[in-house]
Every structure is written in C-alpha cells, then in structure tokens.
Amino acid sequence: MKVDVRHVADLAKLKLTEDELLAMEKDLEVILAHVERLASVQVEGVEPTFGSREPEKVRLEPDEPKPGASPGCFLQLAPSAKDGYYVVPARESEGRE
Amino acid sequence: MELWELSAWEISEKVKAKEVSAQEVLEAHLSRIAEVDPSICSFLSVLEAEARIAASRVDAKIAGGEDPGILAGVPCALKDNLNLRGTACTCASKILDGYISPYTATAVARLIEQGAVITGKTNMDEFAMGSSTERSAFMVTRNPWDTDRAPGGSSGGSAAAVAAGLSTVALGSDTGGSIRQPAAFTGIVGLKPTYGRVSRYGLVAFASSLDQIGPFARDVRDAALVLEAMAGFDPADATSSDRPVVPWSKRLERPVKGLRAGVPKELLGFGVSEGVKSAFYSALERLAGMGVIVEETSLPSLAYALDVYYVIAPAEASSNLSRFDGVRYGLSKRGKGYLDMYRETRGEGFGPEVRRRIMLGTFALSADQYEAYYLRAAKIRTLIRRDFERAFQSYDVLLSPTTPTVAFKIGEESEDPMTRYMADVMTVSINLAGLPAVSVPCGFAEIPDGAGKEMPCGLQIIGKPFDEETVLAAAYAVESFVKEELEEKSAQMRRNLLLAEECEPVD
C-alpha cells in the first residue's frame, strides 16, 4: 500500500524533513503490509467495539462546575499568556501575536 | 535484612508497630537509589524533599494514634505519565518540557491517602509507546539482571526500580502489555487490572479504550495490596466501575485445586523461544500437580490481535496527542502563523516512534481509509472479545508465557517496526478485551550463547472481567513454587548491581 505521507503529515500537523518523510513512507508500508491481513477476516454483520466498557455502563457526571484548580494555575503553564488568555501567533503570517 | 529488601506488607506492619519509622524506611531507599540508580537509570526524577515530608506525615499520624493506612510508609515510584501535583510529568518526551502537574491522578492520591510515600518518577518509552524503554527522550534504562539488556517497556523504569530494590512497589500503565512485559523481563509481579477497575484520571492518555494503571511489586501480596489501595469508582473517570473493592491481599490462599485453566494454542504459535517454553511448561506441570485442570484450547481470532492493536492504539493516540499543540503547556515553537506553531512544535517535540504512531493513526482514521482500517479493526476486536467470552464459559483462567523471549539486549531491537511490535504479541489481546491479567515469575531460561547465564521468565494469567481475585490466587500458587529460587537469585542480582558500570544519557 502506497501512502501519501506528505498529506498524512499535513493532517497530523507534523513537520517532517524530506529524509524523515522517506523513512516514514517505508515504515508505514511495512506496517500496513502486515495489517492488510485483516482484510481477509469475515466481519459481515459484526458490530464494532470502540470501548472496553459497555456504553450503558459509562457514567457521565452532570455538567456542573465544581471547585478545582484556578484558571491562573493552568495559565501559568502556558508558553505565552496575557490578561487571562492564551497568546498564539496570528492566523495570517503577519508576524504579530 | 536491609529495609529496602522488605515487602510492602512487612514495611506497613513494622511502621504501624513502631518497629521502624517511615522516615527510616525512606532514607534506606534514598541511599539505595543514590548508590545503584546511576547504573540502572530507572528514575527520571527523585522527589527527596517531597518524600521526606510525606514520610514524616505518616510517622506523625502514627504518633497521634491515627490510622496511617494499608501502605503506611511504603516507598512507591510512579511512571512519569502519572500526574502528581507540583512535580514535573514528562512522559519521557521533550514536548512536555517545563510542564508541572496542576493536579494529582486519582490512583496516586489514593495511595498517598493509604500512607504510601512517593519517591520519584520513572523512565518510560516516550508516551508509553515502546517495549524496551529505549525510546525515552532522556535516557535508556537497564535491566538489573543484566545491565546490557533492556528492562522491557514501556514501564521499564518502574519495573527496573522495583526489581533492583530501589522502590518497594511502583505504578505503571498498560495499554498493550506495558506492565506485564517489563515485569516478566525483570523477574517481578506486574498486574493489569480489568479496564475500569482503576481510575485513569490523571494518567496521560495514550489509547483511552485500552489504558489501565497497575502495580509492580516483588510479590503477589504486595501487588494485591496496591490494587486494593487504588481501585474503585471515581466520578472523574466516566469509564471507572462501581464494583466493590475486594480485600484481594487477604484472599490469596484460596485453594487452586479444581481450577480450570485453558492454554490458548494461538499464543504459543508466535515464535516462543525454547527457554521460555520450557519454563512455561514446567510451571504448568507444577500447577497440575496442585490440582489445577490444565487443557489446551483455541481462540482463533487471537491470530489477528497484534494487527488490530496496531490500528486501534495508534488511531486513539493520534487523537489524544493532538492536545500537544504548543498553546497551553510544554514546548512551543513559534513560527510565522499558528499552523506553523503546531507543525514545528510537534515535529520537534515528539520522538520518532511517537511520530510514526501518530502518522499511522491519522492514516487509519482518514476519510478514505477509516472503513478499511479503523472500522474493520474495531469489528475484529468484537470477534476477539467473543472468543474470550466463549473460552471463559469453560475456563476460570487462561495461561500463556508473558513474552516470547527473555529480555533482549539494548540496541538489539529490529529496525523493522513490525518485528519490534512482535514483543507485544502475547499481551495486546487482553487490552482489546479489557480483561485483568498478571505476569508472575515462573522460572528462568538460559540465554542462547550466554555461557549458562539465565534471565527470568513470566507466566501470564488472564481472568474474567473483574475477577482479579482468581487471577491473583492463581499467581500466588505459581509464586509458591518459584519463591525460594527467585529470592535467592534476586538477592544475588541486587548485590551484583553495586559493581555495574554507570549508564550514559541519550544524546
């Protein structure tokens, strides 16, 4: 199976060098060649399993605020923050934050 | 006997009886870490100051007549993907550079409530992706039985620390075998509880439908004790179970006579080495001698488990790891725009194995490939679960070797990723089905061309969902017939460690 690694790296938001892309292409081909055995398994009418607990046993808590760490406690971990907000580079490449 | 040689239940009893203080137990371990860890490299950080405060709190509770808990004064190390408030949590990755946990994982908080003293954070494969602990961004941990060999992974630091006598017990996480395989490689007990038995709140997610936190210990009773302390419902983890916590450590002596044990032939078909096979079959004979009914059985879909795992786990990882984007914590490479920030931060911060799995998972979830890969794998996962359900109609436990071989040499892992992933072939199906399983030492195997040198082997005992009680009782029976040989050889191994060479950090 040929993989368009440049496209996948774009989807994954990973910057890879040309050499890394080449190595990645080879690795993914080796793995997918192995995994392709799954195509031979009869799965018609079989429901997929997405989790290890039955969905009805997964309990969601009421969506209500509870006491916890303050926003400031999380913001101080940020590479860049100002006035209680995270600072990120602008959408366009205008060089401003 | 030195204080660092005692088991958790012995330490807890002695500390409560004031025969020894939690502070003395801790100091013995800190000295041992300073002496031995330079040649093992199991700890990424040693929390000396924090541990001293914790130990003095335990002693103060006892002096004040309060109950200090079932792990009173027991030193415990944490795999570095478990959050402990106010300390670094690196996941052995450069991308978490500078991150300090703002909260504590539920499992860890419960151990502390029960008197455990957290001594430090241990090395691992980056984001728990690997089977050797060579894929840490910081250093390579060595196997205390032979420092030229890997301790297994991904929780290799925790396993090596317990085996070397640097920590009485430790926590790891198991997504495809990351507790059981290193336990087998280092001659100790490693338990992966049933999915939902232990809260995952505060464990950095790798593959959320497969991850479980579990204990490492030098005997089965200690593993049971740690499970008792941390299991149980937690509203902060929607998948945690409200099944009652069992006093497992007091139910180990349950007779195994009449226990029905199946041996899935598929798990023995994956290139199991002669030495491992011989230790495994000899353990089966001993179990049969104790009245366990051992039979060969078949779970045909297990032949596909590794392939299913290497679609589902990377798919979940690619989604979970999208949170590392350079905005909220850790490394941040600021490029021209925000998209450059994502790409550059992630490209530089993640190591090669993590990038490979993110790519594989992104591919399997992409619009064109979703049905052929992710959805198909999820359906075969159903077949694997059904095969286990069927097997457990006839058997109480299933048995296999934990690993196909004994610990391999550092640097000997194959360049071919799929060959490397074969190290997980005996363990991944258990995570796909959410079952409990333990690895317990079952003997030793000679290393080929090793001039008679031996390495430990593990026996994997797989149980029905939430039946840790039977799994641990069976493990206790196996332990009874290896205990003498294991204790003698382990004591010798720990003495030899003082002669080992110091290891070097990764470039």
Short mmCIF file of N, CA, C and O in Angstrom, two decimals, chain B residues 422-472:
data_model
loop_
_atom_site.label_atom_id
_atom_site.label_comp_id
_atom_site.label_asym_id
_atom_site.label_seq_id
_atom_site.Cartn_x
_atom_site.Cartn_y
_atom_site.Cartn_z
N MET B 422 6.27 -7.16 17.61
CA MET B 422 6.00 -8.56 17.98
C MET B 422 6.26 -8.84 19.46
O MET B 422 5.76 -9.81 20.01
N ALA B 423 7.05 -7.96 20.12
CA ALA B 423 7.31 -8.14 21.56
C ALA B 423 6.00 -8.11 22.35
O ALA B 423 5.93 -8.61 23.47
N ASP B 424 4.96 -7.51 21.77
CA ASP B 424 3.68 -7.36 22.49
C ASP B 424 2.67 -8.44 22.11
O ASP B 424 1.50 -8.37 22.51
N VAL B 425 3.11 -9.43 21.34
CA VAL B 425 2.15 -10.34 20.71
C VAL B 425 1.32 -11.15 21.72
O VAL B 425 0.17 -11.49 21.45
N MET B 426 1.88 -11.44 22.89
CA MET B 426 1.14 -12.26 23.87
C MET B 426 0.21 -11.42 24.74
O MET B 426 -0.61 -11.97 25.46
N THR B 427 0.39 -10.12 24.74
CA THR B 427 -0.30 -9.30 25.73
C THR B 427 -1.40 -8.38 25.18
O THR B 427 -2.32 -8.03 25.91
N VAL B 428 -1.31 -7.99 23.90
CA VAL B 428 -2.22 -6.94 23.40
C VAL B 428 -3.70 -7.36 23.40
O VAL B 428 -4.59 -6.53 23.62
N SER B 429 -3.96 -8.66 23.16
CA SER B 429 -5.37 -9.09 23.04
C SER B 429 -6.13 -8.86 24.34
O SER B 429 -7.34 -8.60 24.33
N ILE B 430 -5.42 -8.91 25.47
CA ILE B 430 -6.06 -8.75 26.79
C ILE B 430 -6.58 -7.31 26.94
O ILE B 430 -7.66 -7.08 27.48
N ASN B 431 -5.82 -6.33 26.44
CA ASN B 431 -6.27 -4.94 26.49
C ASN B 431 -7.45 -4.73 25.55
O ASN B 431 -8.38 -4.00 25.87
N LEU B 432 -7.41 -5.38 24.37
CA LEU B 432 -8.51 -5.22 23.42
C LEU B 432 -9.81 -5.73 24.02
O LEU B 432 -10.89 -5.24 23.71
N ALA B 433 -9.70 -6.74 24.91
CA ALA B 433 -10.90 -7.31 25.53
C ALA B 433 -11.16 -6.71 26.92
O ALA B 433 -12.16 -7.05 27.56
N GLY B 434 -10.27 -5.86 27.41
CA GLY B 434 -10.48 -5.18 28.71
C GLY B 434 -10.35 -6.08 29.91
O GLY B 434 -10.89 -5.79 30.98
N LEU B 435 -9.63 -7.19 29.79
CA LEU B 435 -9.57 -8.20 30.87
C LEU B 435 -8.44 -7.94 31.86
O LEU B 435 -7.48 -7.25 31.54
N PRO B 436 -8.54 -8.56 33.07
CA PRO B 436 -7.42 -8.46 34.01
C PRO B 436 -6.38 -9.54 33.69
O PRO B 436 -6.74 -10.64 33.27
N ALA B 437 -5.11 -9.22 33.87
CA ALA B 437 -4.06 -10.22 33.66
C ALA B 437 -2.84 -9.84 34.49
O ALA B 437 -2.54 -8.66 34.66
N VAL B 438 -2.16 -10.86 34.97
CA VAL B 438 -0.96 -10.62 35.78
C VAL B 438 0.21 -11.35 35.13
O VAL B 438 0.01 -12.38 34.47
N SER B 439 1.41 -10.79 35.27
CA SER B 439 2.61 -11.56 34.94
C SER B 439 3.30 -11.89 36.25
O SER B 439 3.58 -10.99 37.04
N VAL B 440 3.54 -13.19 36.47
CA VAL B 440 4.20 -13.62 37.70
C VAL B 440 5.44 -14.43 37.30
O VAL B 440 5.39 -15.19 36.33
N PRO B 441 6.57 -14.24 37.99
CA PRO B 441 7.76 -15.00 37.61
C PRO B 441 7.49 -16.51 37.70
O PRO B 441 6.85 -16.96 38.65
N CYS B 442 7.92 -17.27 36.69
CA CYS B 442 7.65 -18.72 36.71
C CYS B 442 8.93 -19.52 36.54
O CYS B 442 8.89 -20.73 36.38
N GLY B 443 10.09 -18.86 36.54
CA GLY B 443 11.34 -19.61 36.41
C GLY B 443 12.35 -18.81 35.62
O GLY B 443 12.19 -17.60 35.43
N PHE B 444 13.39 -19.48 35.18
CA PHE B 444 14.49 -18.81 34.46
C PHE B 444 14.78 -19.58 33.17
O PHE B 444 14.52 -20.77 33.08
N ALA B 445 15.30 -18.85 32.19
CA ALA B 445 15.70 -19.50 30.94
C ALA B 445 17.14 -19.10 30.64
O ALA B 445 17.52 -17.95 30.86
N GLU B 446 17.90 -20.06 30.17
CA GLU B 446 19.28 -19.75 29.79
C GLU B 446 19.28 -18.90 28.53
O GLU B 446 18.48 -19.11 27.62
N ILE B 447 20.20 -17.93 28.48
CA ILE B 447 20.32 -17.10 27.28
C ILE B 447 21.11 -17.91 26.25
O ILE B 447 22.16 -18.47 26.58
N PRO B 448 20.62 -17.96 25.00
CA PRO B 448 21.41 -18.66 23.99
C PRO B 448 22.81 -18.03 23.89
O PRO B 448 22.94 -16.80 23.90
N ASP B 449 23.84 -18.84 23.86
CA ASP B 449 25.24 -18.41 23.79
C ASP B 449 25.65 -17.55 24.99
O ASP B 449 26.57 -16.74 24.90
N GLY B 450 24.95 -17.69 26.08
CA GLY B 450 25.24 -16.83 27.23
C GLY B 450 26.07 -17.51 28.30
O GLY B 450 26.10 -17.05 29.44
N ALA B 451 26.76 -18.59 27.95
CA ALA B 451 27.62 -19.33 28.89
C ALA B 451 26.87 -19.65 30.18
O ALA B 451 27.37 -19.44 31.28
N GLY B 452 25.66 -20.15 30.01
CA GLY B 452 24.90 -20.61 31.17
C GLY B 452 24.17 -19.49 31.91
O GLY B 452 23.47 -19.74 32.89
N LYS B 453 24.31 -18.24 31.45
CA LYS B 453 23.65 -17.12 32.14
C LYS B 453 22.12 -17.24 31.96
O LYS B 453 21.65 -17.57 30.88
N GLU B 454 21.41 -16.93 33.04
CA GLU B 454 19.95 -17.08 32.99
C GLU B 454 19.25 -15.73 33.15
O GLU B 454 19.76 -14.82 33.79
N MET B 455 18.06 -15.64 32.59
CA MET B 455 17.20 -14.46 32.78
C MET B 455 15.81 -14.95 33.20
O MET B 455 15.39 -16.04 32.82
N PRO B 456 15.07 -14.10 33.96
CA PRO B 456 13.75 -14.54 34.42
C PRO B 456 12.70 -14.60 33.30
O PRO B 456 12.82 -13.90 32.30
N CYS B 457 11.69 -15.46 33.53
CA CYS B 457 10.56 -15.60 32.59
C CYS B 457 9.27 -15.33 33.35
O CYS B 457 9.18 -15.63 34.54
N GLY B 458 8.26 -14.83 32.65
CA GLY B 458 6.97 -14.58 33.29
C GLY B 458 5.87 -15.46 32.74
O GLY B 458 5.88 -15.83 31.57
N LEU B 459 4.93 -15.79 33.63
CA LEU B 459 3.72 -16.53 33.24
C LEU B 459 2.57 -15.54 33.29
O LEU B 459 2.41 -14.82 34.28
N GLN B 460 1.79 -15.48 32.21
CA GLN B 460 0.65 -14.57 32.18
C GLN B 460 -0.63 -15.33 32.55
O GLN B 460 -0.93 -16.37 31.97
N ILE B 461 -1.35 -14.80 33.53
CA ILE B 461 -2.63 -15.39 33.95
C ILE B 461 -3.73 -14.38 33.63
O ILE B 461 -3.71 -13.26 34.13
N ILE B 462 -4.64 -14.79 32.75
CA ILE B 462 -5.70 -13.90 32.27
C ILE B 462 -7.01 -14.32 32.93
O ILE B 462 -7.31 -15.52 33.01
N GLY B 463 -7.80 -13.36 33.40
CA GLY B 463 -9.04 -13.71 34.09
C GLY B 463 -10.28 -13.12 33.43
O GLY B 463 -10.20 -12.34 32.47
N LYS B 464 -11.43 -13.52 33.99
CA LYS B 464 -12.71 -12.95 33.53
C LYS B 464 -12.77 -11.49 33.98
O LYS B 464 -12.10 -11.12 34.94
N PRO B 465 -13.62 -10.67 33.32
CA PRO B 465 -13.71 -9.27 33.74
C PRO B 465 -14.00 -9.16 35.24
O PRO B 465 -14.86 -9.87 35.76
N PHE B 466 -13.26 -8.34 35.93
CA PHE B 466 -13.40 -8.05 37.36
C PHE B 466 -13.12 -9.24 38.27
O PHE B 466 -13.43 -9.21 39.45
N ASP B 467 -12.51 -10.29 37.73
CA ASP B 467 -12.16 -11.43 38.58
C ASP B 467 -10.66 -11.41 38.91
O ASP B 467 -9.96 -12.42 38.74
N GLU B 468 -10.19 -10.29 39.40
CA GLU B 468 -8.79 -10.20 39.85
C GLU B 468 -8.53 -11.21 40.97
O GLU B 468 -7.41 -11.68 41.16
N GLU B 469 -9.59 -11.55 41.72
CA GLU B 469 -9.41 -12.46 42.86
C GLU B 469 -8.84 -13.82 42.41
O GLU B 469 -7.88 -14.32 43.00
N THR B 470 -9.43 -14.39 41.36
CA THR B 470 -8.95 -15.69 40.87
C THR B 470 -7.57 -15.55 40.24
O THR B 470 -6.68 -16.39 40.43
N VAL B 471 -7.37 -14.46 39.48
CA VAL B 471 -6.08 -14.22 38.82
C VAL B 471 -4.97 -14.16 39.87
O VAL B 471 -3.91 -14.80 39.73
N LEU B 472 -5.22 -13.41 40.95
CA LEU B 472 -4.18 -13.24 41.99
C LEU B 472 -3.97 -14.53 42.79
O LEU B 472 -2.84 -14.85 43.16
#
